[in-house]
Amino acid sequence: MRKKQCKLGVLAVLLFAEYGFAQKKDSLSQETSIKEVVVVAFGKQKKEEITGSVQSLKSKDLSNLQNGNILQGIGGKVAGVQVISSGQPGSQPTIRMRGIGSINASSDPLIVLDGIPYSGDLNSISSADIESISFLEDASSNALYGSRGANGVIIVNTKRGRSKGLHIEADVKTGVNFRSIEDYSVYTSPQDYYTAFYNRARIGEVARLKQTGAVPSGPSPHAVGLAALNKLGYNVYNVPFNQLIGQDGSFNSDAQLLYQDNWNKLLFKPALRREATLGINASGNQIKSYTSLNYLDDKGYLISSGFERFGIRSNLDYTITSKLKLTSALSYTYSKQDFGEAGGFSNPFQFARNISPFYPVFLRNDNYERLYDSHGNALYDYGDGQGPNGATRSYAVFENPVGNLQQNKSQTTSNITNLNLGLNYEIIKGLDFTYNFGAYLENLKTLQFGNTEGGTSSSVGGTISKGSTFKYTLNHQQLLTYQKKLGKHNFNFLVGHELNKIKSEGFSGSKQQLLLPNSWSFDNAVKITDLSGNGYEYAVEGYFSRLLYNYDNKYFFNANIRRDGSSVFSPDSRWGNFYGLGLAWNVAKEDFLKDSNVINALKLKASYGQQGNDNILLDATTRDYYAYQDIYGINNFGNDKPVLSLKKQGNKDLKWETSKNLNAGFELSLLNNKININADYFERKVSDMIYALPLPPSNAGSYVKYGNIGDMTNRGVQANINVDLIHNEQLQWNVYANATHYKNKITRLPAEQRNTGLVTGLFILTEGGDRYTYYLKEFAGVNPENGDALWYRTSINPTTQKDERTITNNYKEATDYNTGKSAIPKVYGGFGTDITYKRLSLAINFAYQFGGYGYDDIYRSLFHSDTYGSNYSTDLDKTWTPENPNAALPRVDLTSTNQNGNSTLYLIKSDYISLQDVTLGYQFPDGFAQQAGLSGLKIYVTGNNLYLWSKRKGYDPRASLTGVSDPYKYSLLSSVSLGFKLTF
């Protein structure tokens, strides 16, 4: 009894110290083989029986990841899978499996949780609760999911009760989050910025005077440069602007800096990360249970941002009789996500990068002394003339993200309940009936609060916006499975039916003019500015069947067929037929190989099938659930009279996008399973792609209409290799690597765009080209006489009537070209190693990609030609000046706005290698742990997303699927934690 009390006492102290909940220790074997059991569609299979491409991550692969959403941490770990993440804690990453599945429909894979399609984000599930994640990449593996499996399937299985008795496992870790990579190199010294701005005006005047008939705008270029400084508003030195810089361009040595605030240090700070999980296995003869509690407080390095989650889970397995079994999985999660990302000038990442280093954070008086309110809180400078000497900011007036983030609020809270119930009854030996029911309930609330004291919200007396959405998903599955063995013939036959329904309803409202400055209640505001509500319903129903057959465990065959109906399409084109076929040959069991000392396993496999896609997108995030129906908006025509306006024209002829997938490969184990190789060739042919149709000019962009317009293919290869270099009682050393290469190709476009191509943003779609081929003006260098940027132009020579390529300094006259350069990398993947020496273990994992191009729009914007006082790249010293006429970069002045227009100058190689995670751990001897009332104790240090090798400081190729840098995106974060794993 005393020993139990000691155990519970130690546990209570640990849980109290970290808010009380902890993670289950991984107890799976680290050895894998071709005979391991993996989770597949509607069940499990031995790996040797699988004819398609299925890859799995076990709990040991996931336990060290420190991500609010487990998918954020899998980059580089699975061949064929790309992960594009944000640094915002808890955010949902973009996942692509084996290329691009669509242009205008979603390319996201289907997520299946414990056998039921899952409607939520995986940030609601603790990684400690996950037993395995399977990635189904080909048609024979995921055809049973029909219309939802075209872009791959991710099957997540949570932990369940195992061995008899009571087993308690806990994981407590505390660490720090910080910015993963340094931002772009910009000016940080007021002296350097003032000098640069002076030179922009001076150089612009020099270049302008070279033009025929130009009239001087000042006594000299030097005087023009000094006069331009007045446009900046704030002078942080003790001498006037006209004395700051000498005739020779040198800065006044007598000028003393009066004050300077560091925006970056005030916005971005290392933040605490705390996570605790508890897993309890309690199992007997008839009942097995797994219960868990988890808590995560994952603060972002951007002030006032983060992700907090509390979750509880109970998974039960009941053996009622030898024939009847019941299973249940019940979980509840509360989460709160505080966001730092916003659009426009208020975005802290864009602001900190672009704000000039002399503009102050804090409000000061004419003596440059900081000002405080009556409560002693610092006041913030919004650049609106309240600062020293009435100066106004020429950049982002009324914005101050340091002040806004501490007073404003951008928050989402969710309450999610997920219930899966299963009943399995053995009718006769070999014949089973299974009924599965899944219910997903989510109540999502959003809050946007704008303060009354500063920023754009203060101009309307403060703002409050709130929204509430209730969403539920119900899933019913009826499965009949028959297994039979006749000699060496093994049969497994499945027939099933599935019905999935989703319903969502929500409303939102906005008010202005707050009475109390810090109340978020709607009753605190008096002016209603918006009130709206909407909802949708969606249903998909499927009938399916699968045959698994093998002969003597050597020759394997499977066939899947499913007929799906989706409410997205009209009744005339609602139903689609999807299928998958697979073959495999276990060559190693043949007589000529079964006694081999070199080849332990060899399987050849091939599969083919077809699937559909009904996930049509109205924009980047909004799904169209009514593709065949007209969608109208109701607007106030004036005097509160409602009027209908067409937003989207329905298309009753719209039908499924379809993907035809081919997979062929082999799995090989050598030298007593020390070397394991898995390689696949794949093809994805997407037909009847859905895209916006060309509409008459009279439409003028007021509505859209979608149709099936084109075809596309993805062809590639992927491979994994895993090698046990050393494996004995004291030392185990394993290394692994994976690589994926694919080519995307548009094979058909509508007749209207067949010759010209279809331009979308910075990209062009052409037959024979790929989805992300850049379409840009081609940079032709710099005019050494005046620093003009030059571009190529193609026009018809009036004499020869042939295309002629010339050079122009007129950006508008320059021609846009198909560059032939793509954002799609030639190869991507990962590699790493695991080393265990006695009780010490070390795991290191990397991710990489090579061969693609990015477009660095952030870098381009840092060479702006305007007078708004925003910052410059320190590469400004590589631009043209009269003193540097042979510079590689064009002139940057204050008026020539097209000098840095979009062109091939800003294409950059998107190659990178990323140190994804490192974990160093020590397992204490059993005797030491038992002295503390434990059966096991491990201490470890783990770090995620630790280093990036890439082409340019600030540019992160991991953050964008298209390769285009996003100035508003939350830059990736790194985490380092100290943890303890305890077993009771």
Short mmCIF file of N, CA and C in Angstrom, two decimals, residues 678-786:
data_model
loop_
_atom_site.label_atom_id
_atom_site.label_comp_id
_atom_site.label_asym_id
_atom_site.label_seq_id
_atom_site.Cartn_x
_atom_site.Cartn_y
_atom_site.Cartn_z
N ASN A 678 12.43 0.03 -50.32
CA ASN A 678 11.08 0.06 -50.87
C ASN A 678 11.06 1.12 -51.96
N ALA A 679 10.72 0.75 -53.18
CA ALA A 679 10.73 1.70 -54.30
C ALA A 679 9.46 1.54 -55.13
N ASP A 680 8.94 2.68 -55.63
CA ASP A 680 7.71 2.68 -56.42
C ASP A 680 7.83 3.64 -57.59
N TYR A 681 7.22 3.24 -58.69
CA TYR A 681 6.95 4.16 -59.81
C TYR A 681 5.46 4.43 -59.79
N PHE A 682 5.07 5.72 -59.98
CA PHE A 682 3.65 6.03 -59.93
C PHE A 682 3.25 6.98 -61.04
N GLU A 683 2.00 6.87 -61.43
CA GLU A 683 1.37 7.79 -62.37
C GLU A 683 -0.01 8.18 -61.82
N ARG A 684 -0.30 9.47 -61.88
CA ARG A 684 -1.63 9.96 -61.55
C ARG A 684 -2.13 10.76 -62.75
N LYS A 685 -3.16 10.26 -63.39
CA LYS A 685 -3.75 10.97 -64.52
C LYS A 685 -5.08 11.56 -64.07
N VAL A 686 -5.12 12.87 -63.96
CA VAL A 686 -6.32 13.56 -63.50
C VAL A 686 -7.07 14.08 -64.72
N SER A 687 -8.31 13.71 -64.85
CA SER A 687 -9.10 14.14 -66.01
C SER A 687 -10.35 14.89 -65.55
N ASP A 688 -10.92 15.64 -66.48
CA ASP A 688 -12.11 16.46 -66.19
C ASP A 688 -11.87 17.41 -65.02
N MET A 689 -10.69 18.04 -65.02
CA MET A 689 -10.38 18.97 -63.95
C MET A 689 -11.38 20.12 -63.91
N ILE A 690 -11.72 20.53 -62.71
CA ILE A 690 -12.70 21.60 -62.52
C ILE A 690 -11.97 22.94 -62.41
N TYR A 691 -12.44 23.92 -63.19
CA TYR A 691 -11.80 25.24 -63.17
C TYR A 691 -12.84 26.28 -63.62
N ALA A 692 -12.55 27.55 -63.33
CA ALA A 692 -13.46 28.62 -63.73
C ALA A 692 -13.52 28.73 -65.25
N LEU A 693 -14.72 28.71 -65.80
CA LEU A 693 -14.90 28.80 -67.25
C LEU A 693 -14.75 30.24 -67.73
N PRO A 694 -14.27 30.42 -68.97
CA PRO A 694 -14.26 31.78 -69.53
C PRO A 694 -15.69 32.26 -69.74
N LEU A 695 -15.97 33.49 -69.29
CA LEU A 695 -17.31 34.05 -69.37
C LEU A 695 -17.29 35.31 -70.23
N PRO A 696 -18.44 35.74 -70.73
CA PRO A 696 -18.47 36.93 -71.61
C PRO A 696 -18.00 38.17 -70.88
N PRO A 697 -17.44 39.15 -71.62
CA PRO A 697 -16.94 40.39 -71.00
C PRO A 697 -18.00 41.12 -70.19
N SER A 698 -19.27 40.95 -70.53
CA SER A 698 -20.34 41.62 -69.79
C SER A 698 -20.41 41.19 -68.34
N ASN A 699 -19.84 40.01 -68.03
CA ASN A 699 -19.83 39.53 -66.65
C ASN A 699 -19.00 40.44 -65.76
N ALA A 700 -17.87 40.91 -66.27
CA ALA A 700 -16.99 41.86 -65.56
C ALA A 700 -16.62 41.39 -64.17
N GLY A 701 -16.45 40.09 -64.02
CA GLY A 701 -15.97 39.57 -62.75
C GLY A 701 -17.00 39.50 -61.64
N SER A 702 -18.26 39.69 -61.96
CA SER A 702 -19.28 39.71 -60.91
C SER A 702 -19.67 38.32 -60.43
N TYR A 703 -19.47 37.28 -61.26
CA TYR A 703 -19.77 35.93 -60.81
C TYR A 703 -18.85 34.96 -61.54
N VAL A 704 -18.81 33.72 -61.07
CA VAL A 704 -17.98 32.69 -61.68
C VAL A 704 -18.85 31.49 -62.03
N LYS A 705 -18.33 30.67 -62.92
CA LYS A 705 -18.98 29.42 -63.28
C LYS A 705 -17.90 28.38 -63.49
N TYR A 706 -18.10 27.19 -62.91
CA TYR A 706 -17.09 26.15 -63.01
C TYR A 706 -17.50 25.07 -63.99
N GLY A 707 -16.48 24.51 -64.65
CA GLY A 707 -16.72 23.42 -65.58
C GLY A 707 -15.54 22.47 -65.58
N ASN A 708 -15.71 21.33 -66.25
CA ASN A 708 -14.62 20.35 -66.41
C ASN A 708 -13.82 20.75 -67.64
N ILE A 709 -12.60 21.25 -67.43
CA ILE A 709 -11.92 21.90 -68.55
C ILE A 709 -10.64 21.23 -69.02
N GLY A 710 -10.03 20.35 -68.23
CA GLY A 710 -8.71 19.89 -68.66
C GLY A 710 -8.26 18.61 -68.00
N ASP A 711 -7.06 18.17 -68.39
CA ASP A 711 -6.45 16.96 -67.86
C ASP A 711 -5.03 17.26 -67.41
N MET A 712 -4.53 16.41 -66.52
CA MET A 712 -3.19 16.63 -65.95
C MET A 712 -2.62 15.28 -65.52
N THR A 713 -1.30 15.16 -65.54
CA THR A 713 -0.65 13.94 -65.07
C THR A 713 0.45 14.27 -64.08
N ASN A 714 0.69 13.33 -63.17
CA ASN A 714 1.86 13.36 -62.30
C ASN A 714 2.56 12.02 -62.45
N ARG A 715 3.80 12.04 -62.86
CA ARG A 715 4.58 10.81 -63.00
C ARG A 715 5.85 10.93 -62.17
N GLY A 716 6.16 9.86 -61.43
CA GLY A 716 7.35 9.96 -60.61
C GLY A 716 7.78 8.65 -60.01
N VAL A 717 8.83 8.73 -59.20
CA VAL A 717 9.35 7.59 -58.46
C VAL A 717 9.62 8.03 -57.04
N GLN A 718 9.51 7.07 -56.13
CA GLN A 718 9.86 7.33 -54.74
C GLN A 718 10.53 6.09 -54.16
N ALA A 719 11.40 6.30 -53.21
CA ALA A 719 12.15 5.18 -52.65
C ALA A 719 12.50 5.45 -51.19
N ASN A 720 12.52 4.38 -50.41
CA ASN A 720 12.97 4.40 -49.02
C ASN A 720 14.09 3.39 -48.85
N ILE A 721 15.04 3.72 -48.02
CA ILE A 721 16.05 2.74 -47.62
C ILE A 721 16.29 2.88 -46.13
N ASN A 722 16.35 1.75 -45.46
CA ASN A 722 16.58 1.70 -44.01
C ASN A 722 17.66 0.66 -43.75
N VAL A 723 18.71 1.07 -43.04
CA VAL A 723 19.87 0.19 -42.84
C VAL A 723 20.22 0.11 -41.37
N ASP A 724 20.29 -1.13 -40.83
CA ASP A 724 20.83 -1.37 -39.50
C ASP A 724 22.33 -1.57 -39.63
N LEU A 725 23.09 -0.52 -39.33
CA LEU A 725 24.54 -0.63 -39.47
C LEU A 725 25.13 -1.52 -38.39
N ILE A 726 24.66 -1.35 -37.16
CA ILE A 726 25.15 -2.15 -36.03
C ILE A 726 23.95 -2.53 -35.18
N HIS A 727 23.91 -3.78 -34.76
CA HIS A 727 22.80 -4.21 -33.91
C HIS A 727 23.30 -5.31 -32.98
N ASN A 728 23.69 -4.91 -31.77
CA ASN A 728 24.06 -5.89 -30.74
C ASN A 728 23.50 -5.43 -29.40
N GLU A 729 23.84 -6.11 -28.33
CA GLU A 729 23.23 -5.82 -27.04
C GLU A 729 23.54 -4.41 -26.56
N GLN A 730 24.72 -3.90 -26.86
CA GLN A 730 25.10 -2.59 -26.33
C GLN A 730 24.89 -1.45 -27.32
N LEU A 731 25.02 -1.71 -28.59
CA LEU A 731 24.96 -0.62 -29.58
C LEU A 731 24.03 -0.99 -30.73
N GLN A 732 23.09 -0.10 -31.02
CA GLN A 732 22.24 -0.23 -32.20
C GLN A 732 22.33 1.09 -32.97
N TRP A 733 22.62 0.97 -34.25
CA TRP A 733 22.79 2.16 -35.09
C TRP A 733 22.04 1.94 -36.40
N ASN A 734 21.06 2.80 -36.64
CA ASN A 734 20.21 2.69 -37.82
C ASN A 734 20.24 4.00 -38.60
N VAL A 735 20.27 3.91 -39.93
CA VAL A 735 20.17 5.10 -40.77
C VAL A 735 19.06 4.88 -41.79
N TYR A 736 18.44 5.98 -42.24
CA TYR A 736 17.38 5.87 -43.23
C TYR A 736 17.45 7.06 -44.17
N ALA A 737 16.83 6.91 -45.33
CA ALA A 737 16.69 8.01 -46.28
C ALA A 737 15.51 7.71 -47.19
N ASN A 738 14.86 8.76 -47.67
CA ASN A 738 13.82 8.59 -48.67
C ASN A 738 13.91 9.72 -49.68
N ALA A 739 13.43 9.47 -50.87
CA ALA A 739 13.47 10.47 -51.94
C ALA A 739 12.26 10.29 -52.84
N THR A 740 11.74 11.42 -53.34
CA THR A 740 10.62 11.41 -54.28
C THR A 740 10.93 12.37 -55.41
N HIS A 741 10.70 11.91 -56.62
CA HIS A 741 10.83 12.75 -57.81
C HIS A 741 9.56 12.58 -58.63
N TYR A 742 8.99 13.70 -59.08
CA TYR A 742 7.84 13.60 -59.97
C TYR A 742 7.80 14.79 -60.91
N LYS A 743 7.12 14.59 -62.03
CA LYS A 743 6.88 15.65 -63.00
C LYS A 743 5.37 15.82 -63.17
N ASN A 744 4.95 17.06 -63.08
CA ASN A 744 3.55 17.40 -63.30
C ASN A 744 3.40 17.95 -64.71
N LYS A 745 2.33 17.57 -65.38
CA LYS A 745 2.15 18.00 -66.77
C LYS A 745 0.68 18.22 -67.08
N ILE A 746 0.36 19.41 -67.60
CA ILE A 746 -0.99 19.69 -68.09
C ILE A 746 -1.10 19.08 -69.48
N THR A 747 -2.08 18.20 -69.68
CA THR A 747 -2.19 17.51 -70.97
C THR A 747 -3.36 18.00 -71.82
N ARG A 748 -4.32 18.71 -71.20
CA ARG A 748 -5.43 19.24 -71.98
C ARG A 748 -5.99 20.49 -71.35
N LEU A 749 -6.23 21.52 -72.19
CA LEU A 749 -6.88 22.75 -71.77
C LEU A 749 -8.05 23.03 -72.70
N PRO A 750 -8.96 23.92 -72.31
CA PRO A 750 -10.06 24.27 -73.23
C PRO A 750 -9.52 24.86 -74.52
N ALA A 751 -10.27 24.75 -75.57
CA ALA A 751 -9.84 25.24 -76.88
C ALA A 751 -9.50 26.72 -76.85
N GLU A 752 -10.22 27.49 -76.01
CA GLU A 752 -9.98 28.94 -75.95
C GLU A 752 -8.60 29.28 -75.42
N GLN A 753 -8.04 28.42 -74.57
CA GLN A 753 -6.72 28.71 -73.98
C GLN A 753 -5.61 27.81 -74.52
N ARG A 754 -5.93 27.01 -75.51
CA ARG A 754 -4.96 26.01 -75.96
C ARG A 754 -3.71 26.66 -76.55
N ASN A 755 -3.87 27.77 -77.26
CA ASN A 755 -2.72 28.43 -77.89
C ASN A 755 -2.06 29.44 -76.96
N THR A 756 -2.86 30.14 -76.19
CA THR A 756 -2.32 31.22 -75.35
C THR A 756 -1.94 30.75 -73.96
N GLY A 757 -2.53 29.65 -73.50
CA GLY A 757 -2.32 29.23 -72.13
C GLY A 757 -3.27 29.97 -71.20
N LEU A 758 -3.31 29.52 -69.97
CA LEU A 758 -4.20 30.09 -68.96
C LEU A 758 -3.33 30.69 -67.87
N VAL A 759 -3.37 32.00 -67.73
CA VAL A 759 -2.52 32.70 -66.77
C VAL A 759 -3.25 32.82 -65.44
N THR A 760 -2.59 32.42 -64.37
CA THR A 760 -3.15 32.54 -63.03
C THR A 760 -2.05 33.05 -62.10
N GLY A 761 -2.14 34.33 -61.74
CA GLY A 761 -1.12 34.94 -60.89
C GLY A 761 0.22 34.99 -61.59
N LEU A 762 1.26 34.48 -60.95
CA LEU A 762 2.61 34.46 -61.51
C LEU A 762 2.86 33.23 -62.37
N PHE A 763 1.83 32.41 -62.60
CA PHE A 763 2.02 31.13 -63.29
C PHE A 763 1.17 31.06 -64.56
N ILE A 764 1.59 30.17 -65.45
CA ILE A 764 0.84 29.94 -66.67
C ILE A 764 0.62 28.44 -66.85
N LEU A 765 -0.61 28.10 -67.21
CA LEU A 765 -0.94 26.71 -67.52
C LEU A 765 -0.96 26.56 -69.02
N THR A 766 -0.13 25.66 -69.52
CA THR A 766 -0.09 25.37 -70.94
C THR A 766 -0.07 23.87 -71.14
N GLU A 767 -0.58 23.43 -72.27
CA GLU A 767 -0.48 22.01 -72.57
C GLU A 767 0.99 21.64 -72.74
N GLY A 768 1.42 20.69 -71.96
CA GLY A 768 2.83 20.29 -71.93
C GLY A 768 3.61 20.93 -70.80
N GLY A 769 3.06 21.98 -70.17
CA GLY A 769 3.69 22.62 -69.02
C GLY A 769 3.15 22.05 -67.73
N ASP A 770 3.66 22.56 -66.59
CA ASP A 770 3.17 22.07 -65.32
C ASP A 770 2.36 23.15 -64.60
N ARG A 771 1.82 22.80 -63.45
CA ARG A 771 0.91 23.67 -62.71
C ARG A 771 1.59 24.92 -62.21
N TYR A 772 2.86 24.86 -61.90
CA TYR A 772 3.54 25.99 -61.28
C TYR A 772 4.73 26.46 -62.10
N THR A 773 4.51 26.66 -63.41
CA THR A 773 5.52 27.25 -64.27
C THR A 773 5.37 28.77 -64.24
N TYR A 774 6.47 29.46 -63.97
CA TYR A 774 6.41 30.91 -63.81
C TYR A 774 6.23 31.62 -65.15
N TYR A 775 5.39 32.65 -65.11
CA TYR A 775 5.09 33.46 -66.28
C TYR A 775 5.43 34.91 -65.91
N LEU A 776 6.57 35.39 -66.39
CA LEU A 776 7.12 36.66 -65.92
C LEU A 776 7.78 37.43 -67.05
N LYS A 777 7.98 38.70 -66.80
CA LYS A 777 8.85 39.48 -67.68
C LYS A 777 10.28 39.03 -67.43
N GLU A 778 11.06 39.00 -68.52
CA GLU A 778 12.43 38.50 -68.41
C GLU A 778 13.41 39.66 -68.22
N PHE A 779 14.10 39.62 -67.11
CA PHE A 779 15.06 40.68 -66.78
C PHE A 779 16.25 40.61 -67.74
N ALA A 780 16.62 41.76 -68.28
CA ALA A 780 17.69 41.80 -69.29
C ALA A 780 18.92 42.55 -68.80
N GLY A 781 18.95 42.89 -67.53
CA GLY A 781 20.14 43.54 -67.00
C GLY A 781 19.87 45.00 -66.63
N VAL A 782 20.96 45.76 -66.48
CA VAL A 782 20.90 47.14 -66.02
C VAL A 782 21.61 48.04 -67.03
N ASN A 783 20.98 49.14 -67.36
CA ASN A 783 21.62 50.14 -68.22
C ASN A 783 22.72 50.83 -67.42
N PRO A 784 23.98 50.66 -67.79
CA PRO A 784 25.07 51.25 -66.99
C PRO A 784 25.10 52.77 -67.04
N GLU A 785 24.39 53.38 -68.00
CA GLU A 785 24.40 54.84 -68.11
C GLU A 785 23.55 55.50 -67.02
N ASN A 786 22.39 54.90 -66.73
CA ASN A 786 21.49 55.55 -65.77
C ASN A 786 20.87 54.61 -64.75
#
